[in-house]
CSV table of C-alpha atoms in Angstrom, one decimal:
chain,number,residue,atom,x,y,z
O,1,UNK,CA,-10.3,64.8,74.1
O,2,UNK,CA,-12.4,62.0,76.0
O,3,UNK,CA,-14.4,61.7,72.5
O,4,UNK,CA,-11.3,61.2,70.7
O,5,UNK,CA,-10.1,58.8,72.4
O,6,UNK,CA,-13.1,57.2,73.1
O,7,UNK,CA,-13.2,56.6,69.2
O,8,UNK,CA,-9.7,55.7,68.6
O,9,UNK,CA,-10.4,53.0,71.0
O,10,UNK,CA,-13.8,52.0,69.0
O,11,UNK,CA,-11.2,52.0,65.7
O,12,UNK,CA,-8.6,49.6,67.5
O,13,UNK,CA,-11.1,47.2,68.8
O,14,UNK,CA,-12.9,46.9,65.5
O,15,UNK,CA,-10.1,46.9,63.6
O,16,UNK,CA,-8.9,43.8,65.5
O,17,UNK,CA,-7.3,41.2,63.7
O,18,UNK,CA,-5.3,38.1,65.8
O,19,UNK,CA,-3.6,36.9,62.8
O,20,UNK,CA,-2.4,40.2,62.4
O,21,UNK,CA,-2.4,42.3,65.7
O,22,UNK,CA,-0.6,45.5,66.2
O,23,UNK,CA,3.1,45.4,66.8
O,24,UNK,CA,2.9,46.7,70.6
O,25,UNK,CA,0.1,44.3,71.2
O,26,UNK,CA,2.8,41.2,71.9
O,27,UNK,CA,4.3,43.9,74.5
O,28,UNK,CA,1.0,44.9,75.8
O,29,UNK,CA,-2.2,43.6,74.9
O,30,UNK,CA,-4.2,45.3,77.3
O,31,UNK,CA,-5.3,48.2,75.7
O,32,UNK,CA,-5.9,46.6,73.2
O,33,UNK,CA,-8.2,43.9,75.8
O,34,UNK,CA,-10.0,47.0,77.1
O,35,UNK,CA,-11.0,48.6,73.9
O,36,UNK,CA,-12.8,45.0,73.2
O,37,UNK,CA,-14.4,44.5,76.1
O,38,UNK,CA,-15.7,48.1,75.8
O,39,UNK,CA,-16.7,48.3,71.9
O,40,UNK,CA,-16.4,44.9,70.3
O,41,UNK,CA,-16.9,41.7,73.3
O,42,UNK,CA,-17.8,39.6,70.3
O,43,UNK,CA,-15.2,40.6,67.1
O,44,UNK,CA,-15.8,38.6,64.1
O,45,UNK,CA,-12.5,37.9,62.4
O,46,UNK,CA,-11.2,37.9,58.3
O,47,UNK,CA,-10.8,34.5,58.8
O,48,UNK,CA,-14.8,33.6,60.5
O,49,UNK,CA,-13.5,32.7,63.5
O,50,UNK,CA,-14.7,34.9,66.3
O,51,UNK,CA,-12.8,36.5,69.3
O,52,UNK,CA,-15.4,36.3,72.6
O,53,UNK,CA,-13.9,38.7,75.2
O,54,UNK,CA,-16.6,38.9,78.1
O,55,UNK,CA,-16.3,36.9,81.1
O,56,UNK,CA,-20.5,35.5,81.3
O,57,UNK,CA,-19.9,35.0,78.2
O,58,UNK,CA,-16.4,32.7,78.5
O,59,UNK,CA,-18.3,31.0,81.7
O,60,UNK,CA,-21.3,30.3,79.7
O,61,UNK,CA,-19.0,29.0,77.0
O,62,UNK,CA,-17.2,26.8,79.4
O,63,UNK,CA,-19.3,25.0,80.7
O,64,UNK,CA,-21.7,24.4,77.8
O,65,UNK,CA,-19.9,21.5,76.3
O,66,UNK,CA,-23.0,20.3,73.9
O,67,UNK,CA,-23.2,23.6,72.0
O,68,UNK,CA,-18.9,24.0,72.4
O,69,UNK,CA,-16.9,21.4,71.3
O,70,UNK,CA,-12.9,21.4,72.7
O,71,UNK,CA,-12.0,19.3,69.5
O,72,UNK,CA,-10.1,21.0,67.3
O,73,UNK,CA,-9.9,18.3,64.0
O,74,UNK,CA,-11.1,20.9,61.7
O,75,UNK,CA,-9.5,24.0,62.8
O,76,UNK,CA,-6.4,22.2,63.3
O,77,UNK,CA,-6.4,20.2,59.7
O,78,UNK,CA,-5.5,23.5,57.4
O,79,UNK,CA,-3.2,24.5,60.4
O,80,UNK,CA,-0.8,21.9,60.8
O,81,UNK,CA,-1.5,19.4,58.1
O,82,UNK,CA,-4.0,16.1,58.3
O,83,UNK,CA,-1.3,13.3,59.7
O,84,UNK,CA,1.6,15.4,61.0
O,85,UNK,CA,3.3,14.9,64.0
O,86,UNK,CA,1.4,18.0,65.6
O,87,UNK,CA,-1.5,17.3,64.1
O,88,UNK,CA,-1.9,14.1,65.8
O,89,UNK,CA,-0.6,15.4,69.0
O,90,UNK,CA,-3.6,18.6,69.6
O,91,UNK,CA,-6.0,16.0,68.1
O,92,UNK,CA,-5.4,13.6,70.8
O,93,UNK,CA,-4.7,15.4,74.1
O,94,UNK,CA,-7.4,16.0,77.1
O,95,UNK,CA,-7.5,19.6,76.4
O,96,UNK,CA,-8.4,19.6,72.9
O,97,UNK,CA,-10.6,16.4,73.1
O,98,UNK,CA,-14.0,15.4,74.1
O,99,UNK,CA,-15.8,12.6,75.9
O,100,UNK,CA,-15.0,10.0,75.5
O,101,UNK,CA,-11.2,10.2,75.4
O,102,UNK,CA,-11.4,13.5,77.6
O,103,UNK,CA,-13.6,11.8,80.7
O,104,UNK,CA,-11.1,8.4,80.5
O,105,UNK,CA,-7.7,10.8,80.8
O,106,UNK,CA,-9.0,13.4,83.3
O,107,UNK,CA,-10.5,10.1,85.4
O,108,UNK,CA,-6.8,9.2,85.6
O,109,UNK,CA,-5.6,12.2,86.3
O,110,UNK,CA,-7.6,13.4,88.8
O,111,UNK,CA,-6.8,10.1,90.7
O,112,UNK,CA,-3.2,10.9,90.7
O,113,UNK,CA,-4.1,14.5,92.0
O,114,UNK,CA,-6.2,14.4,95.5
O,115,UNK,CA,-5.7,15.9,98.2
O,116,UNK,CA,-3.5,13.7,100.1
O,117,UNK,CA,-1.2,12.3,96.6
O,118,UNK,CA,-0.6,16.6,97.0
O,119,UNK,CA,0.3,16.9,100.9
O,120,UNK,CA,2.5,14.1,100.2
O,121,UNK,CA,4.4,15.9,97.4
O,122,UNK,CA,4.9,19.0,98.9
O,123,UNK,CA,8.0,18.5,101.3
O,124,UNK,CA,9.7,17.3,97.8
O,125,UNK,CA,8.5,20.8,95.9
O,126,UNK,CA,9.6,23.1,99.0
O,127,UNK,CA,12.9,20.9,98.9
O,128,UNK,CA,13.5,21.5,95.3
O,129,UNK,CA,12.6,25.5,95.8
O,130,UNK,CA,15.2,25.9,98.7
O,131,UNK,CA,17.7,23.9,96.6
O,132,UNK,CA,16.9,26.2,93.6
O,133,UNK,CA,16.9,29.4,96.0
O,134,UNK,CA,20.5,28.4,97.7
O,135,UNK,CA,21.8,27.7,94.0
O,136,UNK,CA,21.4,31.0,92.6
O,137,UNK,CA,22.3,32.5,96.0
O,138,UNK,CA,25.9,30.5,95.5
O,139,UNK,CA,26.5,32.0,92.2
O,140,UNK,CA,26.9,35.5,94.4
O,141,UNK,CA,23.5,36.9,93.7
O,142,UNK,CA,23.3,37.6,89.6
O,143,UNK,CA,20.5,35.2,88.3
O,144,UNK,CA,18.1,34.7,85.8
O,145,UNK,CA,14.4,34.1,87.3
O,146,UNK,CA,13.2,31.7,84.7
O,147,UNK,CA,15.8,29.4,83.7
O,148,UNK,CA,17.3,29.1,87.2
O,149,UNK,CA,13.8,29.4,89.1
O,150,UNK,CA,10.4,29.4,87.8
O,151,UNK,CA,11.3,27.1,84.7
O,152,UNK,CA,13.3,24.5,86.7
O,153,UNK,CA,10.5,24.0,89.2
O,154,UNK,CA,7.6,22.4,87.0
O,155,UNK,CA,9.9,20.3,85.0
O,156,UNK,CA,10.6,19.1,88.4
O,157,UNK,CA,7.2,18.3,90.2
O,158,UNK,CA,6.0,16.5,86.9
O,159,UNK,CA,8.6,15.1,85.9
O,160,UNK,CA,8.4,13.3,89.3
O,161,UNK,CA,4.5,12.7,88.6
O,162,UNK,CA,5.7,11.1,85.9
O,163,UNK,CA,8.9,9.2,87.4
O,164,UNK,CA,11.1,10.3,84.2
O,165,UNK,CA,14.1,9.7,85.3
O,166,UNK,CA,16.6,12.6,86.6
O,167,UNK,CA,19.0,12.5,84.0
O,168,UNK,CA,16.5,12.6,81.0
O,169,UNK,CA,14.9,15.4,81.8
O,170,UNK,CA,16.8,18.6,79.9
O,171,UNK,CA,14.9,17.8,76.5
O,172,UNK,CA,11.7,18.6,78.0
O,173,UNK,CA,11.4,22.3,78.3
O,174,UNK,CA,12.8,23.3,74.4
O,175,UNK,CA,10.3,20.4,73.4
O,176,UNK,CA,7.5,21.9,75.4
O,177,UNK,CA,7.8,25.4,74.0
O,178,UNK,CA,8.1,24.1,70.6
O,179,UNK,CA,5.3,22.0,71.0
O,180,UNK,CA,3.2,24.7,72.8
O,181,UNK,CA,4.4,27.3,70.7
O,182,UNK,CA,2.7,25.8,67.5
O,183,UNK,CA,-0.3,27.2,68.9
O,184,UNK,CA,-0.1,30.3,68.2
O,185,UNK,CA,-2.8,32.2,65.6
O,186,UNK,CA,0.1,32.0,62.8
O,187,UNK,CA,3.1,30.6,62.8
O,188,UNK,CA,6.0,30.8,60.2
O,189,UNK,CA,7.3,27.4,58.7
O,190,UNK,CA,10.3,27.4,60.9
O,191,UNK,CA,8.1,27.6,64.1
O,192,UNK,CA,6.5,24.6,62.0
O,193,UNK,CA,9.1,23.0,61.7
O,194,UNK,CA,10.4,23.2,65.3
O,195,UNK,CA,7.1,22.0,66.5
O,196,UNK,CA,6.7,19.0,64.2
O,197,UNK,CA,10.6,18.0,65.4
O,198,UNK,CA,9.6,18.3,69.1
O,199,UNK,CA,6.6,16.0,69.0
O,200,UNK,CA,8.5,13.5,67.0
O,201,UNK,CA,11.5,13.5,69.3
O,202,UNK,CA,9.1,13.6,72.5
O,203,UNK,CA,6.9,10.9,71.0
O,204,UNK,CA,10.2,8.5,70.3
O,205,UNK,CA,11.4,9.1,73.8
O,206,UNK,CA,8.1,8.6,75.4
O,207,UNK,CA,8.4,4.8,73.2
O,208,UNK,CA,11.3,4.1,74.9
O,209,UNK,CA,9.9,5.2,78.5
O,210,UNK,CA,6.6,3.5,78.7
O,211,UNK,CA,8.3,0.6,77.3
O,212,UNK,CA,10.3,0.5,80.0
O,213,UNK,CA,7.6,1.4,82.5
O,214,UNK,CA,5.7,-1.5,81.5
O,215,UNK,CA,8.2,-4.1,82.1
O,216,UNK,CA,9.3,-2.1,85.9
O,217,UNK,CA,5.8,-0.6,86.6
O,218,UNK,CA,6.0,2.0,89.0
O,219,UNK,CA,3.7,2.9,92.4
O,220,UNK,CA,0.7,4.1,90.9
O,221,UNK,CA,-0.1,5.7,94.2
O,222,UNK,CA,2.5,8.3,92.9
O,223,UNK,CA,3.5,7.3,88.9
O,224,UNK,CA,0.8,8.6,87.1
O,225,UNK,CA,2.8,6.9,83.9
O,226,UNK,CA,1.5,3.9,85.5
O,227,UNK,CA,-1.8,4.7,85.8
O,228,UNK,CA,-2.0,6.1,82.4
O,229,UNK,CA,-0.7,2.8,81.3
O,230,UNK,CA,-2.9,0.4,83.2
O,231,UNK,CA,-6.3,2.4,83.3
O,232,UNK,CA,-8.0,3.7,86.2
O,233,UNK,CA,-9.6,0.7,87.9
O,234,UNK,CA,-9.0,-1.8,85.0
O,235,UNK,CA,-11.2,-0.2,82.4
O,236,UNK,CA,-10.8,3.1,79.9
O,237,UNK,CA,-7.7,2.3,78.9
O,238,UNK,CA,-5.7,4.1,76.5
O,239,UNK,CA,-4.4,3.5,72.8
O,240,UNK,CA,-0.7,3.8,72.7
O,241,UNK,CA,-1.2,6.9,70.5
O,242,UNK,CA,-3.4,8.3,73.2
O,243,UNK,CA,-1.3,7.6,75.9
O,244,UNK,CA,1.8,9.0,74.3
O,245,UNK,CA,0.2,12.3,73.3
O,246,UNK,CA,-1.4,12.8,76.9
O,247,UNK,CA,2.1,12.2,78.3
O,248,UNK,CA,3.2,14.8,76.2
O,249,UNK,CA,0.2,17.2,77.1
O,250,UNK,CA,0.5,16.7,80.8
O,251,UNK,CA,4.4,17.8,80.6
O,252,UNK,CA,3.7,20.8,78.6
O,253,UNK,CA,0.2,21.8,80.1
O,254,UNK,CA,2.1,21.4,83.8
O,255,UNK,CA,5.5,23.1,82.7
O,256,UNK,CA,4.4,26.3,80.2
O,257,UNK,CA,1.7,27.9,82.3
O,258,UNK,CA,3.1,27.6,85.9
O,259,UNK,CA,6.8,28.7,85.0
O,260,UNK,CA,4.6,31.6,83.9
O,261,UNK,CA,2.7,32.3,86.6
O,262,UNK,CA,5.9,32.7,89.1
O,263,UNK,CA,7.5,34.1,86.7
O,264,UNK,CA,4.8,36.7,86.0
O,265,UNK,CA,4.3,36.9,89.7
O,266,UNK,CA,7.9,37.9,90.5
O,267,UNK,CA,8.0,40.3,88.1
O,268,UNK,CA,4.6,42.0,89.1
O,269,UNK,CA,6.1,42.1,93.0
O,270,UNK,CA,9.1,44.2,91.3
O,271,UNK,CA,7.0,46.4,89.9
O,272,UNK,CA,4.8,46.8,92.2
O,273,UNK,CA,6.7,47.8,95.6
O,274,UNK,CA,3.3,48.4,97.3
O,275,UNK,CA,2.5,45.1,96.7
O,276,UNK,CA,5.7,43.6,97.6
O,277,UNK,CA,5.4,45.6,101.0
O,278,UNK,CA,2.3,44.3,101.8
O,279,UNK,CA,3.1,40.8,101.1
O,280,UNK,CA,6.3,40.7,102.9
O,281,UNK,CA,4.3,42.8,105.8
O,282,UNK,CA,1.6,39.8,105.8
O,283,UNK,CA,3.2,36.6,104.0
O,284,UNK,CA,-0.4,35.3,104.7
O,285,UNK,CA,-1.5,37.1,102.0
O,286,UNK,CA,0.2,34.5,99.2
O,287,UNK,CA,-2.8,32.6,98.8
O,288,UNK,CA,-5.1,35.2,97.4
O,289,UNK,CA,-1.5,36.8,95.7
O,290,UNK,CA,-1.8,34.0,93.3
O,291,UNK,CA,-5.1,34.2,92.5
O,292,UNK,CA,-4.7,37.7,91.6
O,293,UNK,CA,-1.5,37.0,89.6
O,294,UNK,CA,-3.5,34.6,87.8
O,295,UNK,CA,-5.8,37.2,87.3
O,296,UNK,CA,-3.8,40.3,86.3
O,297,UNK,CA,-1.1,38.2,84.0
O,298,UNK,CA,-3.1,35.3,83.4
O,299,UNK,CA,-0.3,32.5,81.8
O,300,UNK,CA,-2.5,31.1,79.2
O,301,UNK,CA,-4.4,34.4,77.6
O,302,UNK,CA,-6.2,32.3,74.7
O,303,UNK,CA,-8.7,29.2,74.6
O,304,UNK,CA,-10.6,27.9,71.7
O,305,UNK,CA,-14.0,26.2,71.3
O,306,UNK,CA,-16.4,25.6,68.1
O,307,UNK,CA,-19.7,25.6,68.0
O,308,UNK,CA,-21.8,22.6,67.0
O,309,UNK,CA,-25.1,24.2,66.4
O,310,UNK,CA,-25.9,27.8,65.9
O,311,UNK,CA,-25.8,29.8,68.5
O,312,UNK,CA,-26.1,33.7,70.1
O,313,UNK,CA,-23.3,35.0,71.8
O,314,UNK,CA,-23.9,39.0,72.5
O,315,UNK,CA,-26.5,39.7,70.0
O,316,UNK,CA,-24.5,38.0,67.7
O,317,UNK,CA,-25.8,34.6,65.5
O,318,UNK,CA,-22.8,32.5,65.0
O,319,UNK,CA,-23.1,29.3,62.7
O,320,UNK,CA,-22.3,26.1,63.6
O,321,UNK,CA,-18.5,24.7,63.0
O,322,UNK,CA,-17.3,28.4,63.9
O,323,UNK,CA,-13.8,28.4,65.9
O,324,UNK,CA,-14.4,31.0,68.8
O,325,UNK,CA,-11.4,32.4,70.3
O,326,UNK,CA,-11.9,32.6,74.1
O,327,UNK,CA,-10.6,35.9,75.4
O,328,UNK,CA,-9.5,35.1,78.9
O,329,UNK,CA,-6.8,37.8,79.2
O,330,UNK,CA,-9.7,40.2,78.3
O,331,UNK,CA,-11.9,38.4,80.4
O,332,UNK,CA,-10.2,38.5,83.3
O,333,UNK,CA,-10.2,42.7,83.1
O,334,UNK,CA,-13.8,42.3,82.4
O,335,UNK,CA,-15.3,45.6,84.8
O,336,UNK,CA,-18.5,44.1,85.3
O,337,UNK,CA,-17.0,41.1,87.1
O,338,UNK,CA,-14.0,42.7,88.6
O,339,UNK,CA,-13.7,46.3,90.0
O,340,UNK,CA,-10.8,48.6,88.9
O,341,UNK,CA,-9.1,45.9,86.8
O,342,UNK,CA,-6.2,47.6,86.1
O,343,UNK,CA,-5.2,47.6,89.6
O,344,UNK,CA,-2.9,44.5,91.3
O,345,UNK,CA,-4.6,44.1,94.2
O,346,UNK,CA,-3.1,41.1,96.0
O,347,UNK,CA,-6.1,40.8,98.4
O,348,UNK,CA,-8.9,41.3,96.0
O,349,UNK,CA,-11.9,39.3,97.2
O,350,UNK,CA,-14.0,37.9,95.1
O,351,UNK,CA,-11.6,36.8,92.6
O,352,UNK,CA,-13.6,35.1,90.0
O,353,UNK,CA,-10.6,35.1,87.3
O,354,UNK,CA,-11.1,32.3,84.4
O,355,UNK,CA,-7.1,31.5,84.4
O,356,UNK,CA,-7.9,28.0,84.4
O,357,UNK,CA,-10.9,28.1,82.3
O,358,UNK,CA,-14.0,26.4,83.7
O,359,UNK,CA,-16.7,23.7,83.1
O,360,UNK,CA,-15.4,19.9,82.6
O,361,UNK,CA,-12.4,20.8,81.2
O,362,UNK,CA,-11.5,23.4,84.2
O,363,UNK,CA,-7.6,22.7,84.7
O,364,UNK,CA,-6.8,19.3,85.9
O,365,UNK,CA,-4.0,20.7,88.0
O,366,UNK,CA,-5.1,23.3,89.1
O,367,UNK,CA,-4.3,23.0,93.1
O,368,UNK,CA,-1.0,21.5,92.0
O,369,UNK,CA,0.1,25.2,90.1
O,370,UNK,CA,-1.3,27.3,93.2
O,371,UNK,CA,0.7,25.0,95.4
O,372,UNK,CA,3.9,25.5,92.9
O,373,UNK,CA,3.5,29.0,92.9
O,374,UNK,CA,2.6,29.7,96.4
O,375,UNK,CA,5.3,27.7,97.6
O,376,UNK,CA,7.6,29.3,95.1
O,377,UNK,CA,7.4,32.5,95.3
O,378,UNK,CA,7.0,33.1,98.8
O,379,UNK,CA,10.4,30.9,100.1
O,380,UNK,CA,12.1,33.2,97.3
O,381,UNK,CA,10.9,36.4,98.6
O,382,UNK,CA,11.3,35.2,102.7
O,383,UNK,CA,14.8,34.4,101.6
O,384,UNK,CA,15.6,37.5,99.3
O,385,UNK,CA,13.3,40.4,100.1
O,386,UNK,CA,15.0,43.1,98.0
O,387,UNK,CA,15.5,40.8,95.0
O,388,UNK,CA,15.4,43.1,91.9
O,389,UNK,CA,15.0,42.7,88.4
O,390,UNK,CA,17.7,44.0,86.4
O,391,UNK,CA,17.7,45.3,82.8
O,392,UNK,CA,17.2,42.7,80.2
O,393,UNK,CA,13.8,41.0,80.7
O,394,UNK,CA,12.4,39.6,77.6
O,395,UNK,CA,8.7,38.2,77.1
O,396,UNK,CA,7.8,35.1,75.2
O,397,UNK,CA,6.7,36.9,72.3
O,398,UNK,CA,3.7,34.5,72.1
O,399,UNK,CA,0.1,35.7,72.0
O,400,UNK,CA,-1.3,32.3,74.0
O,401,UNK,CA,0.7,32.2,76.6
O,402,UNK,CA,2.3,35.1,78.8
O,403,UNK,CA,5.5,34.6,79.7
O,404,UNK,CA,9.4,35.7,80.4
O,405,UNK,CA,12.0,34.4,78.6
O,406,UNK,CA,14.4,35.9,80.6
O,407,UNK,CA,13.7,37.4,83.9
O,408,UNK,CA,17.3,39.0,84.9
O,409,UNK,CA,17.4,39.3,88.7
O,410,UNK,CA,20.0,40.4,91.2
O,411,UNK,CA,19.1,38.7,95.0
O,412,UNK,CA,20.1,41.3,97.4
């Protein structure tokens, strides 16, 4: 029996196409992450791409940025169309760009983002939580985690970043997802279609807002619109396409991933009551409880890097101008790194997952999500112990990024 399986397991991880994965794989990729990691950590694909599913060989990757390259002109040209609205957008932004634009936007960014700019916004996140928490608590108990909770928090805490004003802010999630959702290994031509719109209509309303911004600049102790605007210390300026795309980039790349982690995270202490019991037994324990949700459900399961040379990855030669598929929910089960994998352990120690990638482009906001999260999801659970998710929960359906579309939750 062991032998059987042992070679239907062989079968699925060689037979593995992203383009066209198997229909439970949406539902549960993880067998299917297993079975790679076991018989195939570096898959060639129809297309010659290649899907790298081991974690030394994702660090390696990540930090190697003269043999990787984050820019994504030619994988992105057949993909989206030379010229198009998203074509421009994933051309431009820090996370598929390289020095120079990349160093002069995370500069900028990682000003707005120390230490003290983050002590300083967290009495406005744990206000926003507690407002969110007594909001669904109002409404008698019957909520839905996501669009009353874990989506409503980042749109928040960067929309303030940003200082877009109250009022303009319910575009910005169906944009996002639009935006973010174009990134998927195929899309259809509606999805095309959708994303094109979004970027246009974000791009037109960003116009408007950094036109105003420049004649009312903000603080740029706490506008990072500002800084963006003006440069970091008078030089590396932006274009105004650059700066409009990297708008656009830091309100998706702030919104999609960490509605996902505490969405991902509430649902893991459902289903999990050991866990839950442990962290409401030791609340201490919400630090390393987000690493390991990171870990476990890791928001973002997909990065992408091409090579500019040849190169050997796992035996295997690889020609330059290849697009690599970075594995990281695979990676991040990876049993030479992590032992039993398939447990949620919310003390594990070490946690070396790769949820925010590594090298220079390691997430840029990185602290601010564990602090979103952390903050998040325990104030929920102090306030609603026994909160249980009800029948009705519905994923993403997106092979990127892990997430709930709906999360329906009674607070008991």
């Amino acid at each position: 029996m062991g032998e059987i399986l042992a070679e239907q397991a062989r079968e699925l991880a060689l037979g593995f196409d992203l383009t066209a994965p198997p229909m439970a794989f949406v539902v549960d990729p993880f067998p299917v992450y297993d079975a790679l990691l076991q018989h195939a950590p570096v898959l060639r694909q129809p297309d010659g791409s290649v899907l790298i599913s081991r974690h030394a060989d994702l660090e390696r990757i990540s930090r190697d940025t003269t043999l990787f390259s984050s820019e994504k002109k030619t994988a992105f040209a057949p993909k989206f169309g030379v010229g198009s609205p998203l074509y421009t957008h994933h051309t431009t932004s820090l996370v598929f760009s390289d020095p120079p634009l990349h160093t002069r936007v995370r500069k900028i960014m990682t000003s707005a983002l120390t230490p003290r700019a983050l002590q300083r916004m967290e009495p406005g996140l744990i206000a926003t939580v507690d407002r969110l928490i007594a909001d669904m608590a109002d409404r008698g108990g019957a909520v839905d985690l996501i669009a009353d909770f874990a989506a409503a928090i980042p749109i928040q805490i960067i929309g303030n970043l940003l200082d877009v004003p109250m009022a303009e802010r319910a575009p910005l999630r169906d944009w996002s997802l639009a935006i973010l959702g174009a990134l998927e290994p195929t899309l259809s031509d509606a999805q095309l279609a959708r994303g094109n719109r979004a970027v246009t209509e974000f791009c037109a309303y960003l116009e408007d807002l950094v036109a105003r911004r420049r004649a009312r600049p903000g603080d740029p102790e706490t506008d990072v619109l500002t800084r963006l605007i003006h440069g970091e210390d008078g030089d590396g300026r932006l274009s105004e396409v650059e700066l409009i795309q990297n708008c656009i980039f830091i309100l998706n790349a702030g919104h999609e991933t960490t509605t996902n982690l505490i969405g991902n995270g509430l649902a893991l202490l459902h289903d999990f009551p050991d866990q839950r019991a442990r962290l409401l037994a030791d609340p201490g324990l919400i630090a390393p409880a987000v690493e390991e949700f990171l870990r476990f459900r890791s928001p973002n399961q997909l990065g992408n890097r091409e090579t500019t040379a040849a190169v050997e990855i796992g035996g295997e030669r690889i020609a330059p101008g290849t697009n690599l598929h970075l594995c990281i929910g695979a990676a991040n089960r990876d049993p030479a790194v992590f032992e039993n994998p398939e447990r949620l352990d919310i003390a594990r120690k070490p946690n070396r997952h790769l949820a925010f990638a590594g090298g220079p482009h390691v997430c840029v906001g990185l602290t601010l999500a564990r602090m979103e999260g952390r903050i998040a999801m325990a104030r929920l659970l102090a306030r609603f112990p026994d909160y249980r998710i009800g029948e009705g929960r519905a994923l993403g359906g997106r092979l990127r990024f892990r997430g709930y579309d709906r999360l329906p939750a009674v607070l008991a």
